[in-house]
Amino acid sequence: MRVAAEQRIVKRRMDEYLWWEKSAANVRLRALLRKHFLDFDRVAIVGGMVRDIARAGKCAFHSDIDLVIEAPAQAVAEVAARNGARNNQFGGYSFSADGWKLDFWAMETTWAAREGHVQVCRLEDITRCTFFDWDAILYDLKERKVICADSYLDDVRRGTMDISLLPNPSHLGNLYRAVRRILAWDLEPGPRLMAFIDKYLDDDGFEGVVREESKRCKQRFLHTFGDARTLRSHLACRDDRRQISTAYAKQMSLPGMTHLAA
C-alpha cells in the first residue's frame, strides 16, 4: 500500500482499523479505548500508529499506541491509578492489557510542554512537540479526524525525514531511531537531521546505537557497518545503502520495513 494521497485517506484507513476491523485484537483495542479514554472530551493517538498507517497502511503498524489527552494532569493520573499504570520515562504513564501496550500523557505533562519548549494549549499543538517531523501527526479519537500540517503527506511521499523540535530528552534514543528508520525505510535525512547525525554519531554514538539495537531487537545488523564513519556515509547516501538494502532489510526487525513509494 502506498503513502496516502490525502488526509481524508489517512482518516479512512484509521477509521477502518480502529472502528470497523473485526479481528479479535482490534475488538479488544476498541474496548480498551472506550473503557479508559473516551470519557475525555479530546484524546488523540499521536505519532507511530497514525504515521505508519498513513505511509503504508495497517500492515505497517506493529507497535505500541501513544495517546495524548486534553485534560488536567490530575484527571489523567486518576485513570493511570485505576489501571495500575506505571510511570514511563517521559512524564506519562504506561500499561498493558489484552495484548496491547498503551502509553498516555496529559498534554501539560508531555516533555516539550513540561520543559517549556512548546506552549501546549490544545491537541493541535502536539504536532509541534515531536522530534521527528514524520511523527507530527495525530488522530482525534472522538472527532475521528486527522491532525497534521498541510505539507505532512508531501514530505512522507518524498521520503525525506527531518527534525521538527530539536531539544529532546534522549539524544541516543533519537539517534538510534533515526538510523533504523533511514536504513529500513530508505529515507533521505533532511539538513537538520543530518547535522544531528554528524554531531552525535561519533565513535561513542556508534557503540551506543549498536547497544540499543542489541537490547531492542532479536535480529541485529548495525554492528556490521564496523564504525561510525561508515554508518554515517550510508545514512547520507542512498546509492551506497541501496547496494546492501536487500541484506539489511531482511535482517532489521523494524515494523513496516517496506520502502516508500518513489
PDB file of C-alpha atoms in Angstrom:
ATOM      1  CA  MET A   1       0.000   0.000   0.000  1.00  0.00           C
ATOM      2  CA  ARG A   2       1.288   3.448  -0.916  1.00  0.00           C
ATOM      3  CA  VAL A   3       1.529   6.640   1.092  1.00  0.00           C
ATOM      4  CA  ALA A   4      -1.939   8.148   1.461  1.00  0.00           C
ATOM      5  CA  ALA A   5      -2.538  10.821  -1.167  1.00  0.00           C
ATOM      6  CA  GLU A   6      -4.723  12.983   1.074  1.00  0.00           C
ATOM      7  CA  GLN A   7      -5.612  13.396   4.740  1.00  0.00           C
ATOM      8  CA  ARG A   8      -9.083  12.003   4.061  1.00  0.00           C
ATOM      9  CA  ILE A   9      -7.464   8.722   3.036  1.00  0.00           C
ATOM     10  CA  VAL A  10      -5.467   8.629   6.281  1.00  0.00           C
ATOM     11  CA  LYS A  11      -8.730   9.213   8.137  1.00  0.00           C
ATOM     12  CA  ARG A  12     -10.410   6.387   6.237  1.00  0.00           C
ATOM     13  CA  ARG A  13      -7.537   3.995   7.000  1.00  0.00           C
ATOM     14  CA  MET A  14      -7.587   4.932  10.699  1.00  0.00           C
ATOM     15  CA  ASP A  15     -11.384   4.691  10.886  1.00  0.00           C
ATOM     16  CA  GLU A  16     -11.325   1.244   9.312  1.00  0.00           C
ATOM     17  CA  TYR A  17      -8.555  -0.020  11.575  1.00  0.00           C
ATOM     18  CA  LEU A  18      -9.936   1.333  14.847  1.00  0.00           C
ATOM     19  CA  TRP A  19     -13.700   1.163  14.428  1.00  0.00           C
ATOM     20  CA  TRP A  20     -14.552  -1.335  11.687  1.00  0.00           C
ATOM     21  CA  GLU A  21     -11.870  -4.036  11.809  1.00  0.00           C
ATOM     22  CA  LYS A  22     -13.428  -7.239  13.196  1.00  0.00           C
ATOM     23  CA  SER A  23     -10.311  -9.124  14.301  1.00  0.00           C
ATOM     24  CA  ALA A  24     -10.217 -10.163  17.954  1.00  0.00           C
ATOM     25  CA  ALA A  25      -7.232  -7.887  18.603  1.00  0.00           C
ATOM     26  CA  ASN A  26      -9.000  -4.844  17.180  1.00  0.00           C
ATOM     27  CA  VAL A  27     -12.190  -5.596  19.075  1.00  0.00           C
ATOM     28  CA  ARG A  28     -10.127  -5.688  22.282  1.00  0.00           C
ATOM     29  CA  LEU A  29      -8.443  -2.405  21.360  1.00  0.00           C
ATOM     30  CA  ARG A  30     -11.789  -0.676  20.804  1.00  0.00           C
ATOM     31  CA  ALA A  31     -12.981  -1.892  24.188  1.00  0.00           C
ATOM     32  CA  LEU A  32      -9.832  -0.551  25.887  1.00  0.00           C
ATOM     33  CA  LEU A  33     -10.156   2.855  24.251  1.00  0.00           C
ATOM     34  CA  ARG A  34     -13.827   3.148  25.131  1.00  0.00           C
ATOM     35  CA  LYS A  35     -13.373   1.960  28.698  1.00  0.00           C
ATOM     36  CA  HIS A  36     -10.371   4.075  29.649  1.00  0.00           C
ATOM     37  CA  PHE A  37     -10.135   7.106  27.372  1.00  0.00           C
ATOM     38  CA  LEU A  38     -13.301   8.067  25.513  1.00  0.00           C
ATOM     39  CA  ASP A  39     -14.885   9.747  28.530  1.00  0.00           C
ATOM     40  CA  PHE A  40     -12.420  12.584  27.947  1.00  0.00           C
ATOM     41  CA  ASP A  41     -13.631  15.316  25.599  1.00  0.00           C
ATOM     42  CA  ARG A  42     -10.476  15.199  23.487  1.00  0.00           C
ATOM     43  CA  VAL A  43      -7.929  12.427  23.215  1.00  0.00           C
ATOM     44  CA  ALA A  44      -5.698  11.573  20.272  1.00  0.00           C
ATOM     45  CA  ILE A  45      -3.357   8.876  19.076  1.00  0.00           C
ATOM     46  CA  VAL A  46      -0.059  10.542  18.235  1.00  0.00           C
ATOM     47  CA  GLY A  47       2.885   9.514  16.091  1.00  0.00           C
ATOM     48  CA  GLY A  48       3.730   5.895  15.327  1.00  0.00           C
ATOM     49  CA  MET A  49       0.380   4.267  14.639  1.00  0.00           C
ATOM     50  CA  VAL A  50      -1.001   7.154  12.566  1.00  0.00           C
ATOM     51  CA  ARG A  51       2.329   7.683  10.790  1.00  0.00           C
ATOM     52  CA  ASP A  52       2.689   4.034   9.785  1.00  0.00           C
ATOM     53  CA  ILE A  53      -0.903   3.645   8.636  1.00  0.00           C
ATOM     54  CA  ALA A  54      -0.600   6.890   6.663  1.00  0.00           C
ATOM     55  CA  ARG A  55       2.593   5.824   4.915  1.00  0.00           C
ATOM     56  CA  ALA A  56       1.922   2.156   4.248  1.00  0.00           C
ATOM     57  CA  GLY A  57      -1.433   1.017   5.621  1.00  0.00           C
ATOM     58  CA  LYS A  58      -2.362  -1.197   8.550  1.00  0.00           C
ATOM     59  CA  CYS A  59       0.198  -3.883   7.712  1.00  0.00           C
ATOM     60  CA  ALA A  60       2.966  -1.395   8.527  1.00  0.00           C
ATOM     61  CA  PHE A  61       1.810  -0.949  12.128  1.00  0.00           C
ATOM     62  CA  HIS A  62       3.151  -3.403  14.711  1.00  0.00           C
ATOM     63  CA  SER A  63       3.908  -1.267  17.738  1.00  0.00           C
ATOM     64  CA  ASP A  64       2.571   0.341  20.890  1.00  0.00           C
ATOM     65  CA  ILE A  65      -0.034   3.093  20.963  1.00  0.00           C
ATOM     66  CA  ASP A  66       0.716   6.600  22.266  1.00  0.00           C
ATOM     67  CA  LEU A  67      -2.140   8.837  23.375  1.00  0.00           C
ATOM     68  CA  VAL A  68      -2.281  12.471  24.448  1.00  0.00           C
ATOM     69  CA  ILE A  69      -5.271  13.700  26.433  1.00  0.00           C
ATOM     70  CA  GLU A  70      -6.563  17.250  26.530  1.00  0.00           C
ATOM     71  CA  ALA A  71      -7.412  17.183  30.229  1.00  0.00           C
ATOM     72  CA  PRO A  72      -5.896  18.216  33.564  1.00  0.00           C
ATOM     73  CA  ALA A  73      -2.933  16.138  34.703  1.00  0.00           C
ATOM     74  CA  GLN A  74      -4.795  15.026  37.831  1.00  0.00           C
ATOM     75  CA  ALA A  75      -7.666  13.548  35.818  1.00  0.00           C
ATOM     76  CA  VAL A  76      -5.206  11.592  33.680  1.00  0.00           C
ATOM     77  CA  ALA A  77      -3.343  10.460  36.802  1.00  0.00           C
ATOM     78  CA  GLU A  78      -6.613   9.033  38.147  1.00  0.00           C
ATOM     79  CA  VAL A  79      -7.019   6.907  35.007  1.00  0.00           C
ATOM     80  CA  ALA A  80      -3.457   5.694  35.484  1.00  0.00           C
ATOM     81  CA  ALA A  81      -4.121   4.807  39.123  1.00  0.00           C
ATOM     82  CA  ARG A  82      -7.290   2.873  38.310  1.00  0.00           C
ATOM     83  CA  ASN A  83      -5.391   0.754  35.800  1.00  0.00           C
ATOM     84  CA  GLY A  84      -2.222   0.227  37.776  1.00  0.00           C
ATOM     85  CA  ALA A  85      -0.291   2.072  35.080  1.00  0.00           C
ATOM     86  CA  ARG A  86       3.350   2.774  35.804  1.00  0.00           C
ATOM     87  CA  ASN A  87       5.196   5.998  35.144  1.00  0.00           C
ATOM     88  CA  ASN A  88       7.063   5.973  31.857  1.00  0.00           C
ATOM     89  CA  GLN A  89      10.388   7.731  31.404  1.00  0.00           C
ATOM     90  CA  PHE A  90       8.957  10.784  29.659  1.00  0.00           C
ATOM     91  CA  GLY A  91       6.365  12.032  32.139  1.00  0.00           C
ATOM     92  CA  GLY A  92       3.402   9.918  31.144  1.00  0.00           C
ATOM     93  CA  TYR A  93       2.006   6.507  32.027  1.00  0.00           C
ATOM     94  CA  SER A  94       2.187   3.038  30.542  1.00  0.00           C
ATOM     95  CA  PHE A  95       0.071  -0.084  30.902  1.00  0.00           C
ATOM     96  CA  SER A  96      -0.567  -3.286  29.006  1.00  0.00           C
ATOM     97  CA  ALA A  97      -3.882  -5.086  28.669  1.00  0.00           C
ATOM     98  CA  ASP A  98      -5.489  -7.575  26.292  1.00  0.00           C
ATOM     99  CA  GLY A  99      -2.408  -7.793  24.103  1.00  0.00           C
ATOM    100  CA  TRP A 100      -1.926  -4.039  23.696  1.00  0.00           C
ATOM    101  CA  LYS A 101       0.584  -1.659  25.281  1.00  0.00           C
ATOM    102  CA  LEU A 102      -0.572   1.919  25.672  1.00  0.00           C
ATOM    103  CA  ASP A 103       1.397   4.980  26.751  1.00  0.00           C
ATOM    104  CA  PHE A 104      -0.559   8.102  27.595  1.00  0.00           C
ATOM    105  CA  TRP A 105       0.008  11.673  28.721  1.00  0.00           C
ATOM    106  CA  ALA A 106      -1.924  14.717  29.789  1.00  0.00           C
ATOM    107  CA  MET A 107      -0.978  17.496  27.375  1.00  0.00           C
ATOM    108  CA  GLU A 108       0.720  19.538  30.074  1.00  0.00           C
ATOM    109  CA  THR A 109       2.957  16.622  31.077  1.00  0.00           C
ATOM    110  CA  THR A 110       4.345  15.902  27.603  1.00  0.00           C
ATOM    111  CA  TRP A 111       8.095  16.501  27.621  1.00  0.00           C
ATOM    112  CA  ALA A 112       8.173  19.518  25.314  1.00  0.00           C
ATOM    113  CA  ALA A 113       5.383  21.253  27.245  1.00  0.00           C
ATOM    114  CA  ARG A 114       6.824  20.419  30.656  1.00  0.00           C
ATOM    115  CA  GLU A 115      10.260  21.711  29.690  1.00  0.00           C
ATOM    116  CA  GLY A 116       8.838  24.909  28.199  1.00  0.00           C
ATOM    117  CA  HIS A 117       9.882  24.274  24.598  1.00  0.00           C
ATOM    118  CA  VAL A 118       6.328  24.478  23.234  1.00  0.00           C
ATOM    119  CA  GLN A 119       3.243  26.220  24.585  1.00  0.00           C
ATOM    120  CA  VAL A 120       0.614  23.482  24.552  1.00  0.00           C
ATOM    121  CA  CYS A 121      -2.994  24.576  24.929  1.00  0.00           C
ATOM    122  CA  ARG A 122      -4.841  22.118  22.681  1.00  0.00           C
ATOM    123  CA  LEU A 123      -4.227  18.851  20.898  1.00  0.00           C
ATOM    124  CA  GLU A 124      -3.209  20.596  17.694  1.00  0.00           C
ATOM    125  CA  ASP A 125      -0.152  21.994  19.497  1.00  0.00           C
ATOM    126  CA  ILE A 126       1.236  18.468  19.949  1.00  0.00           C
ATOM    127  CA  THR A 127       2.241  18.472  16.270  1.00  0.00           C
ATOM    128  CA  ARG A 128       4.978  20.952  17.266  1.00  0.00           C
ATOM    129  CA  CYS A 129       6.269  18.737  20.095  1.00  0.00           C
ATOM    130  CA  THR A 130       7.758  15.778  18.213  1.00  0.00           C
ATOM    131  CA  PHE A 131      11.449  15.326  17.488  1.00  0.00           C
ATOM    132  CA  PHE A 132      10.863  13.853  14.011  1.00  0.00           C
ATOM    133  CA  ASP A 133       8.593  15.688  11.589  1.00  0.00           C
ATOM    134  CA  TRP A 134       7.217  12.311  10.484  1.00  0.00           C
ATOM    135  CA  ASP A 135       5.784  11.806  13.996  1.00  0.00           C
ATOM    136  CA  ALA A 136       3.866  15.100  13.904  1.00  0.00           C
ATOM    137  CA  ILE A 137       0.504  13.544  13.064  1.00  0.00           C
ATOM    138  CA  LEU A 138      -2.472  12.796  15.324  1.00  0.00           C
ATOM    139  CA  TYR A 139      -5.818  11.073  15.077  1.00  0.00           C
ATOM    140  CA  ASP A 140      -8.539  12.589  17.273  1.00  0.00           C
ATOM    141  CA  LEU A 141     -10.484   9.616  18.648  1.00  0.00           C
ATOM    142  CA  LYS A 142     -13.690  11.469  19.474  1.00  0.00           C
ATOM    143  CA  GLU A 143     -13.950  13.592  16.345  1.00  0.00           C
ATOM    144  CA  ARG A 144     -12.358  10.879  14.189  1.00  0.00           C
ATOM    145  CA  LYS A 145     -10.172  13.328  12.323  1.00  0.00           C
ATOM    146  CA  VAL A 146      -6.512  13.563  11.367  1.00  0.00           C
ATOM    147  CA  ILE A 147      -4.397  16.467  12.595  1.00  0.00           C
ATOM    148  CA  CYS A 148      -1.175  17.310  10.770  1.00  0.00           C
ATOM    149  CA  ALA A 149       0.455  20.035   8.700  1.00  0.00           C
ATOM    150  CA  ASP A 150      -0.785  20.511   5.148  1.00  0.00           C
ATOM    151  CA  SER A 151       2.678  19.522   3.891  1.00  0.00           C
ATOM    152  CA  TYR A 152       2.932  16.361   6.017  1.00  0.00           C
ATOM    153  CA  LEU A 153       1.997  13.774   3.394  1.00  0.00           C
ATOM    154  CA  ASP A 154       4.080  15.520   0.713  1.00  0.00           C
ATOM    155  CA  ASP A 155       7.148  15.183   2.971  1.00  0.00           C
ATOM    156  CA  VAL A 156       6.439  11.499   3.559  1.00  0.00           C
ATOM    157  CA  ARG A 157       5.951  10.844  -0.147  1.00  0.00           C
ATOM    158  CA  ARG A 158       9.298  12.482  -0.897  1.00  0.00           C
ATOM    159  CA  GLY A 159      10.930  10.116   1.574  1.00  0.00           C
ATOM    160  CA  THR A 160      12.698  12.931   3.407  1.00  0.00           C
ATOM    161  CA  MET A 161      12.611  12.914   7.208  1.00  0.00           C
ATOM    162  CA  ASP A 162      13.855  15.831   9.281  1.00  0.00           C
ATOM    163  CA  ILE A 163      13.832  17.196  12.819  1.00  0.00           C
ATOM    164  CA  SER A 164      10.809  19.192  13.924  1.00  0.00           C
ATOM    165  CA  LEU A 165      11.772  20.052  17.528  1.00  0.00           C
ATOM    166  CA  LEU A 166      15.485  19.751  18.228  1.00  0.00           C
ATOM    167  CA  PRO A 167      15.513  19.726  22.059  1.00  0.00           C
ATOM    168  CA  ASN A 168      14.740  16.193  23.190  1.00  0.00           C
ATOM    169  CA  PRO A 169      15.068  14.001  26.297  1.00  0.00           C
ATOM    170  CA  SER A 170      17.255  11.322  24.704  1.00  0.00           C
ATOM    171  CA  HIS A 171      19.879  12.053  22.065  1.00  0.00           C
ATOM    172  CA  LEU A 172      20.893   8.391  21.895  1.00  0.00           C
ATOM    173  CA  GLY A 173      17.320   7.163  21.619  1.00  0.00           C
ATOM    174  CA  ASN A 174      16.549   9.530  18.770  1.00  0.00           C
ATOM    175  CA  LEU A 175      19.865   8.797  17.071  1.00  0.00           C
ATOM    176  CA  TYR A 176      19.014   5.097  17.160  1.00  0.00           C
ATOM    177  CA  ARG A 177      15.519   5.711  15.788  1.00  0.00           C
ATOM    178  CA  ALA A 178      16.926   7.939  13.045  1.00  0.00           C
ATOM    179  CA  VAL A 179      19.449   5.289  11.979  1.00  0.00           C
ATOM    180  CA  ARG A 180      16.887   2.492  11.963  1.00  0.00           C
ATOM    181  CA  ARG A 181      14.273   4.465  10.042  1.00  0.00           C
ATOM    182  CA  ILE A 182      16.667   5.792   7.417  1.00  0.00           C
ATOM    183  CA  LEU A 183      18.012   2.317   6.715  1.00  0.00           C
ATOM    184  CA  ALA A 184      14.768   0.357   6.952  1.00  0.00           C
ATOM    185  CA  TRP A 185      12.590   2.825   5.060  1.00  0.00           C
ATOM    186  CA  ASP A 186      15.256   4.060   2.599  1.00  0.00           C
ATOM    187  CA  LEU A 187      14.866   7.694   3.658  1.00  0.00           C
ATOM    188  CA  GLU A 188      16.763  10.846   2.893  1.00  0.00           C
ATOM    189  CA  PRO A 189      17.721  12.713   6.107  1.00  0.00           C
ATOM    190  CA  GLY A 190      16.843  16.395   5.982  1.00  0.00           C
ATOM    191  CA  PRO A 191      19.507  19.012   6.768  1.00  0.00           C
ATOM    192  CA  ARG A 192      18.709  19.301  10.470  1.00  0.00           C
ATOM    193  CA  LEU A 193      18.627  15.541  10.923  1.00  0.00           C
ATOM    194  CA  MET A 194      21.890  15.054   9.018  1.00  0.00           C
ATOM    195  CA  ALA A 195      23.543  17.701  11.211  1.00  0.00           C
ATOM    196  CA  PHE A 196      22.249  15.856  14.289  1.00  0.00           C
ATOM    197  CA  ILE A 197      23.663  12.580  12.971  1.00  0.00           C
ATOM    198  CA  ASP A 198      27.025  14.179  12.176  1.00  0.00           C
ATOM    199  CA  LYS A 199      27.186  15.604  15.703  1.00  0.00           C
ATOM    200  CA  TYR A 200      26.159  12.546  17.700  1.00  0.00           C
ATOM    201  CA  LEU A 201      27.170   9.596  15.544  1.00  0.00           C
ATOM    202  CA  ASP A 202      30.805   9.583  16.633  1.00  0.00           C
ATOM    203  CA  ASP A 203      32.618   6.514  17.985  1.00  0.00           C
ATOM    204  CA  ASP A 204      30.663   6.642  21.247  1.00  0.00           C
ATOM    205  CA  GLY A 205      27.417   7.187  19.358  1.00  0.00           C
ATOM    206  CA  PHE A 206      28.096   4.193  17.124  1.00  0.00           C
ATOM    207  CA  GLU A 207      28.688   1.980  20.142  1.00  0.00           C
ATOM    208  CA  GLY A 208      25.532   3.399  21.683  1.00  0.00           C
ATOM    209  CA  VAL A 209      23.231   2.614  18.747  1.00  0.00           C
ATOM    210  CA  VAL A 210      24.715  -0.887  18.484  1.00  0.00           C
ATOM    211  CA  ARG A 211      23.939  -1.411  22.195  1.00  0.00           C
ATOM    212  CA  GLU A 212      20.414  -0.051  21.720  1.00  0.00           C
ATOM    213  CA  GLU A 213      19.797  -2.449  18.854  1.00  0.00           C
ATOM    214  CA  SER A 214      21.084  -5.388  20.890  1.00  0.00           C
ATOM    215  CA  LYS A 215      18.627  -4.503  23.679  1.00  0.00           C
ATOM    216  CA  ARG A 216      15.617  -3.945  21.456  1.00  0.00           C
ATOM    217  CA  CYS A 217      15.974  -6.377  18.556  1.00  0.00           C
ATOM    218  CA  LYS A 218      16.450 -10.096  18.212  1.00  0.00           C
ATOM    219  CA  GLN A 219      17.983  -9.644  14.768  1.00  0.00           C
ATOM    220  CA  ARG A 220      20.921  -7.231  14.765  1.00  0.00           C
ATOM    221  CA  PHE A 221      22.695  -5.626  11.864  1.00  0.00           C
ATOM    222  CA  LEU A 222      24.162  -2.231  12.782  1.00  0.00           C
ATOM    223  CA  HIS A 223      27.408  -3.680  14.122  1.00  0.00           C
ATOM    224  CA  THR A 224      28.261  -4.903  10.616  1.00  0.00           C
ATOM    225  CA  PHE A 225      28.925  -1.312   9.495  1.00  0.00           C
ATOM    226  CA  GLY A 226      32.033  -1.505  11.658  1.00  0.00           C
ATOM    227  CA  ASP A 227      32.465   2.117  12.641  1.00  0.00           C
ATOM    228  CA  ALA A 228      30.741   5.485  12.849  1.00  0.00           C
ATOM    229  CA  ARG A 229      32.234   6.889   9.647  1.00  0.00           C
ATOM    230  CA  THR A 230      30.968   4.003   7.509  1.00  0.00           C
ATOM    231  CA  LEU A 231      27.499   4.141   9.022  1.00  0.00           C
ATOM    232  CA  ARG A 232      27.318   7.926   8.547  1.00  0.00           C
ATOM    233  CA  SER A 233      28.232   7.594   4.889  1.00  0.00           C
ATOM    234  CA  HIS A 234      25.467   5.051   4.290  1.00  0.00           C
ATOM    235  CA  LEU A 235      22.940   7.227   6.077  1.00  0.00           C
ATOM    236  CA  ALA A 236      23.898  10.225   3.950  1.00  0.00           C
ATOM    237  CA  CYS A 237      23.966   8.467   0.575  1.00  0.00           C
ATOM    238  CA  ARG A 238      21.013   6.480  -0.743  1.00  0.00           C
ATOM    239  CA  ASP A 239      23.072   4.997  -3.577  1.00  0.00           C
ATOM    240  CA  ASP A 240      25.531   3.470  -1.081  1.00  0.00           C
ATOM    241  CA  ARG A 241      22.772   1.926   1.017  1.00  0.00           C
ATOM    242  CA  ARG A 242      20.813   0.535  -1.891  1.00  0.00           C
ATOM    243  CA  GLN A 243      23.758  -1.685  -2.725  1.00  0.00           C
ATOM    244  CA  ILE A 244      23.175  -3.527   0.558  1.00  0.00           C
ATOM    245  CA  SER A 245      19.466  -2.823   1.034  1.00  0.00           C
ATOM    246  CA  THR A 246      18.352  -6.406   0.482  1.00  0.00           C
ATOM    247  CA  ALA A 247      20.737  -7.653   3.148  1.00  0.00           C
ATOM    248  CA  TYR A 248      19.737  -5.275   5.888  1.00  0.00           C
ATOM    249  CA  ALA A 249      16.037  -5.210   5.005  1.00  0.00           C
ATOM    250  CA  LYS A 250      15.923  -8.963   5.632  1.00  0.00           C
ATOM    251  CA  GLN A 251      17.698  -8.658   8.967  1.00  0.00           C
ATOM    252  CA  MET A 252      16.267  -5.492  10.501  1.00  0.00           C
ATOM    253  CA  SER A 253      13.127  -6.075  12.513  1.00  0.00           C
ATOM    254  CA  LEU A 254      11.663  -2.572  12.489  1.00  0.00           C
ATOM    255  CA  PRO A 255       7.911  -2.848  11.783  1.00  0.00           C
ATOM    256  CA  GLY A 256       6.739  -1.704   8.367  1.00  0.00           C
ATOM    257  CA  MET A 257      10.027  -2.069   6.516  1.00  0.00           C
ATOM    258  CA  THR A 258       8.604  -1.808   3.024  1.00  0.00           C
ATOM    259  CA  HIS A 259      10.246   1.033   1.136  1.00  0.00           C
ATOM    260  CA  LEU A 260       8.265   4.176   0.467  1.00  0.00           C
ATOM    261  CA  ALA A 261       6.860   4.744  -2.971  1.00  0.00           C
ATOM    262  CA  ALA A 262       9.053   6.972  -5.100  1.00  0.00           C
TER     263      ALA A 262
END
